Coordinates of N, CA and C and ligand atoms in Angstrom, one line a residue:
X220 N -24.7 15.0 5.9 CA -23.4 15.6 5.6 C -22.6 14.6 4.9
X221 N -22.0 15.0 3.8 CA -21.0 14.2 3.1 C -19.6 14.8 3.2
X222 N -18.6 13.9 3.5 CA -17.3 14.4 3.7 C -16.3 13.6 2.8
X223 N -15.4 14.4 2.2 CA -14.3 13.8 1.4 C -13.0 13.9 2.2
X224 N -12.3 12.8 2.3 CA -11.0 12.9 3.0 C -9.9 12.2 2.1
X225 N -8.8 12.9 1.9 CA -7.7 12.4 1.2 C -6.5 12.3 2.2
X226 N -6.0 11.1 2.3 CA -4.8 10.9 3.3 C -3.6 10.5 2.5
X227 N -2.4 10.7 3.2 CA -1.1 10.4 2.6 C -0.2 9.8 3.6
X228 N 1.0 9.6 3.2 CA 2.0 8.9 4.0 C 2.1 9.4 5.5
X229 N 2.0 10.7 5.7 CA 2.1 11.3 7.0 C 1.1 10.7 8.0
X230 N 0.0 10.2 7.5 CA -1.0 9.6 8.5 C -0.5 8.3 9.1
X231 N 0.4 7.6 8.4 CA 0.8 6.3 8.9 C 2.2 6.4 9.6
X232 N 2.8 7.6 9.7 CA 4.1 7.7 10.4 C 3.9 7.2 11.9
X233 N 2.9 7.6 12.5 CA 2.7 7.2 13.9 C 2.5 5.7 14.1
X234 N 2.3 5.0 13.0 CA 2.2 3.6 13.0 C 3.5 2.9 12.7
X235 N 4.5 3.8 12.5 CA 5.9 3.3 12.2 C 6.2 3.1 10.7
X236 N 5.4 3.6 9.8 CA 5.7 3.4 8.4 C 6.3 4.7 7.9
X237 N 7.3 4.6 7.0 CA 8.0 5.7 6.5 C 7.2 6.5 5.5
X238 N 7.5 7.8 5.4 CA 7.0 8.6 4.3 C 8.0 8.5 3.2
X239 N 7.7 9.2 2.1 CA 8.6 9.1 0.9 C 9.5 10.3 0.8
X240 N 9.0 11.5 0.8 CA 9.8 12.6 0.4 C 10.3 13.5 1.6
X241 N 10.0 13.1 2.8 CA 10.5 13.8 4.0 C 12.1 13.7 4.0
X242 N 12.7 14.5 4.8 CA 14.2 14.5 4.9 C 14.7 13.0 5.2
X243 N 14.0 12.3 6.0 CA 14.4 10.9 6.3 C 13.5 9.9 5.6
X244 N 12.8 10.3 4.6 CA 11.8 9.4 4.0 C 12.5 8.3 3.1
X245 N 11.7 7.4 2.6 CA 12.2 6.3 1.8 C 13.1 6.8 0.7
X246 N 12.7 7.8 0.0 CA 13.4 8.3 -1.2 C 14.7 9.0 -0.8
X247 N 15.0 9.2 0.4 CA 16.3 9.7 0.8 C 17.3 8.5 0.9
X248 N 16.8 7.3 1.0 CA 17.6 6.1 1.2 C 17.6 5.2 0.0
X249 N 16.5 5.3 -0.8 CA 16.4 4.5 -2.0 C 16.1 5.3 -3.2
X250 N 16.5 4.9 -4.4 CA 16.3 5.6 -5.6 C 15.0 5.2 -6.2
X251 N 14.0 6.0 -6.3 CA 12.7 5.6 -6.8 C 12.7 5.2 -8.3
X252 N 13.7 5.7 -9.0 CA 13.8 5.3 -10.4 C 14.3 3.9 -10.6
X253 N 14.9 3.3 -9.5 CA 15.3 1.9 -9.6 C 14.3 1.0 -8.9
X254 N 13.3 1.6 -8.3 CA 12.4 0.7 -7.5 C 10.9 0.9 -7.8
X255 N 10.5 2.0 -8.4 CA 9.1 2.3 -8.4 C 8.7 2.8 -9.8
X256 N 9.2 2.1 -10.8 CA 8.8 2.4 -12.2 C 8.7 1.1 -12.9
X257 N 7.8 1.0 -14.0 CA 7.8 -0.2 -14.8 C 9.1 -0.6 -15.4
X258 N 9.9 0.4 -15.8 CA 11.2 0.1 -16.3 C 12.2 -0.5 -15.3
X259 N 12.1 -0.1 -14.1 CA 12.9 -0.7 -13.0 C 12.5 -2.1 -12.8
X260 N 11.2 -2.4 -12.8 CA 10.7 -3.8 -12.6 C 11.2 -4.6 -13.8
X261 N 11.1 -4.1 -15.0 CA 11.5 -4.9 -16.1 C 13.0 -5.2 -16.1
X262 N 13.8 -4.2 -15.7 CA 15.3 -4.5 -15.7 C 15.9 -5.1 -14.5
X263 N 15.2 -5.0 -13.3 CA 15.7 -5.6 -12.1 C 14.6 -6.0 -11.2
X264 N 13.8 -7.0 -11.5 CA 12.6 -7.4 -10.7 C 13.0 -7.9 -9.3
X265 N 14.2 -8.5 -9.2 CA 14.6 -9.0 -7.9 C 14.8 -7.8 -6.9
X266 N 15.4 -6.8 -7.3 CA 15.6 -5.6 -6.5 C 14.3 -4.9 -6.1
X267 N 13.4 -4.8 -7.1 CA 12.1 -4.2 -6.8 C 11.3 -5.1 -5.8
X268 N 11.3 -6.4 -6.0 CA 10.6 -7.3 -5.1 C 11.2 -7.2 -3.7
X269 N 12.6 -7.1 -3.6 CA 13.2 -7.0 -2.3 C 12.7 -5.8 -1.5
X270 N 12.6 -4.7 -2.3 CA 12.2 -3.4 -1.6 C 10.7 -3.6 -1.1
X271 N 9.8 -4.1 -2.0 CA 8.4 -4.2 -1.6 C 8.3 -5.4 -0.5
X272 N 9.1 -6.4 -0.6 CA 9.0 -7.4 0.5 C 9.4 -6.8 1.8
X273 N 10.4 -5.9 1.9 CA 10.8 -5.2 3.1 C 9.6 -4.4 3.6
X274 N 9.0 -3.7 2.7 CA 7.9 -2.8 3.1 C 6.7 -3.6 3.5
X275 N 6.4 -4.7 2.9 CA 5.3 -5.6 3.3 C 5.5 -6.1 4.7
X276 N 6.7 -6.5 5.0 CA 7.0 -7.0 6.4 C 6.8 -5.9 7.4
X277 N 7.2 -4.7 7.1 CA 7.0 -3.5 8.0 C 5.5 -3.3 8.2
X278 N 4.8 -3.4 7.1 CA 3.3 -3.1 7.3 C 2.7 -4.2 8.1
X279 N 3.1 -5.5 8.0 CA 2.4 -6.5 8.7 C 2.7 -6.4 10.2
X280 N 3.7 -5.7 10.6 CA 4.0 -5.5 12.0 C 3.4 -4.2 12.5
X281 N 2.9 -3.4 11.7 CA 2.3 -2.1 12.1 C 0.8 -2.2 12.5
X282 N 0.4 -1.2 13.2 CA -1.0 -1.2 13.7 C -1.6 0.1 13.4
X283 N -2.9 0.2 13.1 CA -3.6 1.5 12.9 C -3.3 2.4 14.1
X284 N -3.2 3.7 13.8 CA -3.0 4.7 14.9 C -4.3 5.4 15.2
X285 N -4.3 6.4 16.1 CA -5.5 7.2 16.5 C -6.2 7.9 15.3
X286 N -5.4 8.3 14.3 CA -6.0 9.0 13.2 C -6.8 8.1 12.3
X287 N -6.2 6.9 12.1 CA -7.0 5.9 11.3 C -8.3 5.5 12.0
X288 N -8.2 5.4 13.3 CA -9.4 5.0 14.1 C -10.4 6.1 14.1
X289 N -9.9 7.4 14.2 CA -10.9 8.5 14.2 C -11.6 8.6 12.9
X290 N -10.9 8.4 11.8 CA -11.6 8.4 10.5 C -12.6 7.3 10.4
X291 N -12.3 6.1 10.9 CA -13.2 5.0 10.8 C -14.4 5.3 11.7
X292 N -14.2 5.9 12.9 CA -15.3 6.2 13.8 C -16.2 7.3 13.2
X293 N -15.6 8.3 12.5 CA -16.4 9.3 11.8 C -17.2 8.7 10.7
X294 N -16.6 7.8 10.0 CA -17.4 7.2 8.9 C -18.6 6.4 9.4
X295 N -18.3 5.7 10.5 CA -19.4 4.9 11.1 C -20.5 5.8 11.7
X296 N -20.1 6.9 12.2 CA -21.0 7.8 12.8 C -21.9 8.6 11.8
X297 N -21.4 8.6 10.6 CA -22.2 9.3 9.6 C -23.3 8.4 8.9
X298 N -23.2 7.1 9.2 CA -24.1 6.2 8.6 C -25.6 6.6 8.8
X299 N -26.3 6.7 7.8 CA -27.7 7.1 7.9 C -27.9 8.6 7.8
X300 N -26.8 9.4 8.0 CA -26.9 10.9 7.9 C -26.1 11.5 6.8
X301 N -25.3 10.6 6.2 CA -24.4 11.1 5.1 C -23.3 10.1 4.9
X302 N -22.2 10.5 4.4 CA -21.1 9.5 4.1 C -19.8 10.2 4.1
X303 N -18.8 9.4 4.4 CA -17.4 9.8 4.3 C -16.7 9.0 3.2
X304 N -16.3 9.8 2.2 CA -15.6 9.2 1.0 C -14.1 9.3 1.3
X305 N -13.4 8.1 1.5 CA -12.0 8.1 2.0 C -11.1 7.6 0.8
X306 N -10.3 8.5 0.4 CA -9.3 8.2 -0.6 C -7.9 8.4 0.0
X307 N -7.0 7.4 -0.2 CA -5.7 7.5 0.3 C -4.6 7.3 -0.7
X308 N -3.5 8.0 -0.6 CA -2.4 7.7 -1.4 C -1.5 6.6 -0.8
X309 N -1.9 6.1 0.3 CA -1.1 5.1 1.0 C -1.4 3.7 0.5
X310 N -0.4 2.9 0.4 CA -0.6 1.5 -0.1 C -0.7 0.5 1.1
X311 N -0.7 1.1 2.3 CA -1.0 0.2 3.5 C -2.5 -0.1 3.7
X312 N -2.8 -1.0 4.6 CA -4.2 -1.3 4.8 C -4.7 -0.9 6.2
X313 N -4.0 0.2 6.7 CA -4.3 0.6 8.1 C -5.7 1.2 8.2
X314 N -6.2 1.9 7.2 CA -7.6 2.4 7.3 C -8.5 1.3 7.4
X315 N -8.4 0.2 6.6 CA -9.3 -0.9 6.6 C -9.2 -1.6 8.0
X316 N -8.0 -1.8 8.5 CA -7.9 -2.5 9.8 C -8.4 -1.7 10.9
X317 N -8.5 -0.4 10.8 CA -9.1 0.5 11.8 C -10.6 0.4 11.7
X318 N -11.2 -0.1 10.6 CA -12.6 -0.2 10.4 C -13.2 0.6 9.3
X319 N -12.4 1.4 8.6 CA -13.0 2.2 7.5 C -13.4 1.2 6.3
X320 N -14.4 1.6 5.6 CA -15.0 0.8 4.5 C -14.9 1.6 3.2
X321 N -14.9 0.9 2.1 CA -14.9 1.5 0.8 C -13.7 2.4 0.6
X322 N -12.5 2.1 1.0 CA -11.3 2.9 0.9 C -10.8 2.8 -0.5
X323 N -10.6 4.0 -1.1 CA -10.0 4.0 -2.5 C -8.5 4.2 -2.4
X324 N -7.7 3.3 -2.9 CA -6.2 3.4 -2.8 C -5.7 3.9 -4.2
X325 N -5.3 5.2 -4.2 CA -4.9 5.8 -5.5 C -3.7 5.1 -6.1
X326 N -2.8 4.6 -5.2 CA -1.5 4.0 -5.7 C -1.4 2.5 -5.5
X327 N -2.5 1.8 -5.4 CA -2.4 0.4 -5.3 C -2.3 0.0 -3.8
X328 N -2.2 -1.3 -3.6 CA -2.2 -1.8 -2.2 C -1.0 -2.8 -2.1
X329 N -0.2 -2.6 -1.0 CA 1.0 -3.4 -0.8 C 0.7 -4.8 -0.5
X330 N -0.5 -5.1 0.0 CA -0.9 -6.5 0.3 C -1.7 -7.2 -0.9
X331 N -1.5 -6.6 -2.1 CA -2.1 -7.3 -3.2 C -1.0 -7.3 -4.3
X332 N -0.9 -8.4 -5.1 CA 0.0 -8.5 -6.2 C -0.8 -8.5 -7.5
X333 N -0.4 -7.6 -8.4 CA -1.1 -7.6 -9.7 C -0.2 -8.2 -10.7
X334 N -0.8 -9.0 -11.5 CA -0.1 -9.7 -12.6 C -0.1 -8.8 -13.8
X335 N 1.2 -8.7 -14.4 CA 1.3 -7.9 -15.6 C 0.8 -8.6 -16.8
X336 N 0.6 -9.9 -16.7 CA 0.1 -10.7 -17.8 C -1.4 -10.7 -17.9
X337 N -2.2 -11.0 -16.8 CA -3.6 -11.1 -16.9 C -4.3 -10.0 -16.1
X338 N -3.6 -9.1 -15.4 CA -4.1 -8.0 -14.7 C -4.8 -8.4 -13.4
X339 N -4.9 -9.6 -13.0 CA -5.6 -10.1 -11.8 C -4.8 -9.5 -10.6
X340 N -5.6 -9.1 -9.6 CA -5.0 -8.7 -8.3 C -5.3 -9.7 -7.3
X341 N -4.2 -10.2 -6.6 CA -4.3 -11.3 -5.7 C -3.9 -10.8 -4.3
X342 N -4.6 -11.1 -3.2 CA -4.1 -10.8 -1.9 C -2.8 -11.5 -1.7
X343 N -1.8 -10.7 -1.1 CA -0.4 -11.3 -1.0 C 0.2 -10.8 0.3
X344 N 0.6 -11.8 1.2 CA 1.1 -11.4 2.5 C 2.5 -11.9 2.8
X345 N 3.0 -12.6 1.8 CA 4.4 -13.3 1.9 C 5.4 -12.5 1.1
X346 N 6.6 -12.9 1.1 CA 7.6 -12.4 0.2 C 7.2 -12.8 -1.2
X347 N 7.6 -12.0 -2.2 CA 7.2 -12.2 -3.6 C 8.5 -12.2 -4.4
X348 N 8.6 -13.1 -5.4 CA 9.7 -13.2 -6.2 C 9.3 -13.5 -7.7
X349 N 10.3 -13.4 -8.6 CA 9.9 -13.7 -10.0 C 9.6 -15.2 -10.2
X350 N 9.8 -16.0 -9.2 CA 9.5 -17.5 -9.3 C 8.0 -17.8 -8.9
X351 N 7.3 -16.8 -8.3 CA 5.9 -17.1 -7.9 C 5.0 -17.1 -9.1
X352 N 4.2 -18.1 -9.3 CA 3.3 -18.1 -10.4 C 2.0 -17.3 -10.0
X353 N 1.5 -16.7 -11.0 CA 0.2 -15.9 -10.8 C -0.9 -17.0 -10.5
X354 N -1.6 -16.8 -9.4 CA -2.7 -17.7 -9.0 C -3.8 -17.8 -10.1
X355 N -3.9 -16.7 -10.9 CA -5.0 -16.7 -11.9 C -4.6 -17.3 -13.2
X356 N -3.4 -16.9 -13.8 CA -3.1 -17.4 -15.1 C -1.9 -18.4 -15.1
X357 N -1.2 -18.6 -13.9 CA -0.1 -19.5 -13.7 C 1.2 -19.1 -14.4
X358 N 1.3 -17.9 -15.0 CA 2.5 -17.5 -15.5 C 3.5 -17.1 -14.4
X359 N 4.8 -17.3 -14.5 CA 5.7 -16.8 -13.5 C 6.4 -15.6 -14.0
X360 N 6.9 -14.8 -13.0 CA 7.6 -13.6 -13.3 C 6.7 -12.4 -13.7
X361 N 5.4 -12.5 -13.5 CA 4.5 -11.5 -13.9 C 3.9 -10.8 -12.7
X362 N 4.1 -11.3 -11.5 CA 3.5 -10.6 -10.3 C 4.3 -9.5 -9.8
Ligands
ZN141 ZN1 -1.8 -13.6 -14.2

């Protein structure tokens, strides 16, 4: 048996991470046009970095919940009999920490920084600013 699963922000609410479009979601408190577009990053990278630094801190204190664990358990149980193809809209790593493998992140990953200069993606767990050089090409202001 092969199973396809698509998850979204609602799955991580029980872990303490906010959704985006719910009544109390992130976009009710923050303007996505000022934080989640290439133009926003180009015009105010400090504000964009501050938003993602806040979210990265929240993620690092979160833990996978029962839903993340159930999907990981299902994937492991299918080994040898089929597969579970897991795609998530979430940028958190809670599926991986629960034990899921080969997770496809449609919208990127909060714990990786991508360089706009060389396109390298680097694991990133700290605050990020325009003064951090890219570990791959050494340019600053591109992560
Ligand atoms: Zn680079």
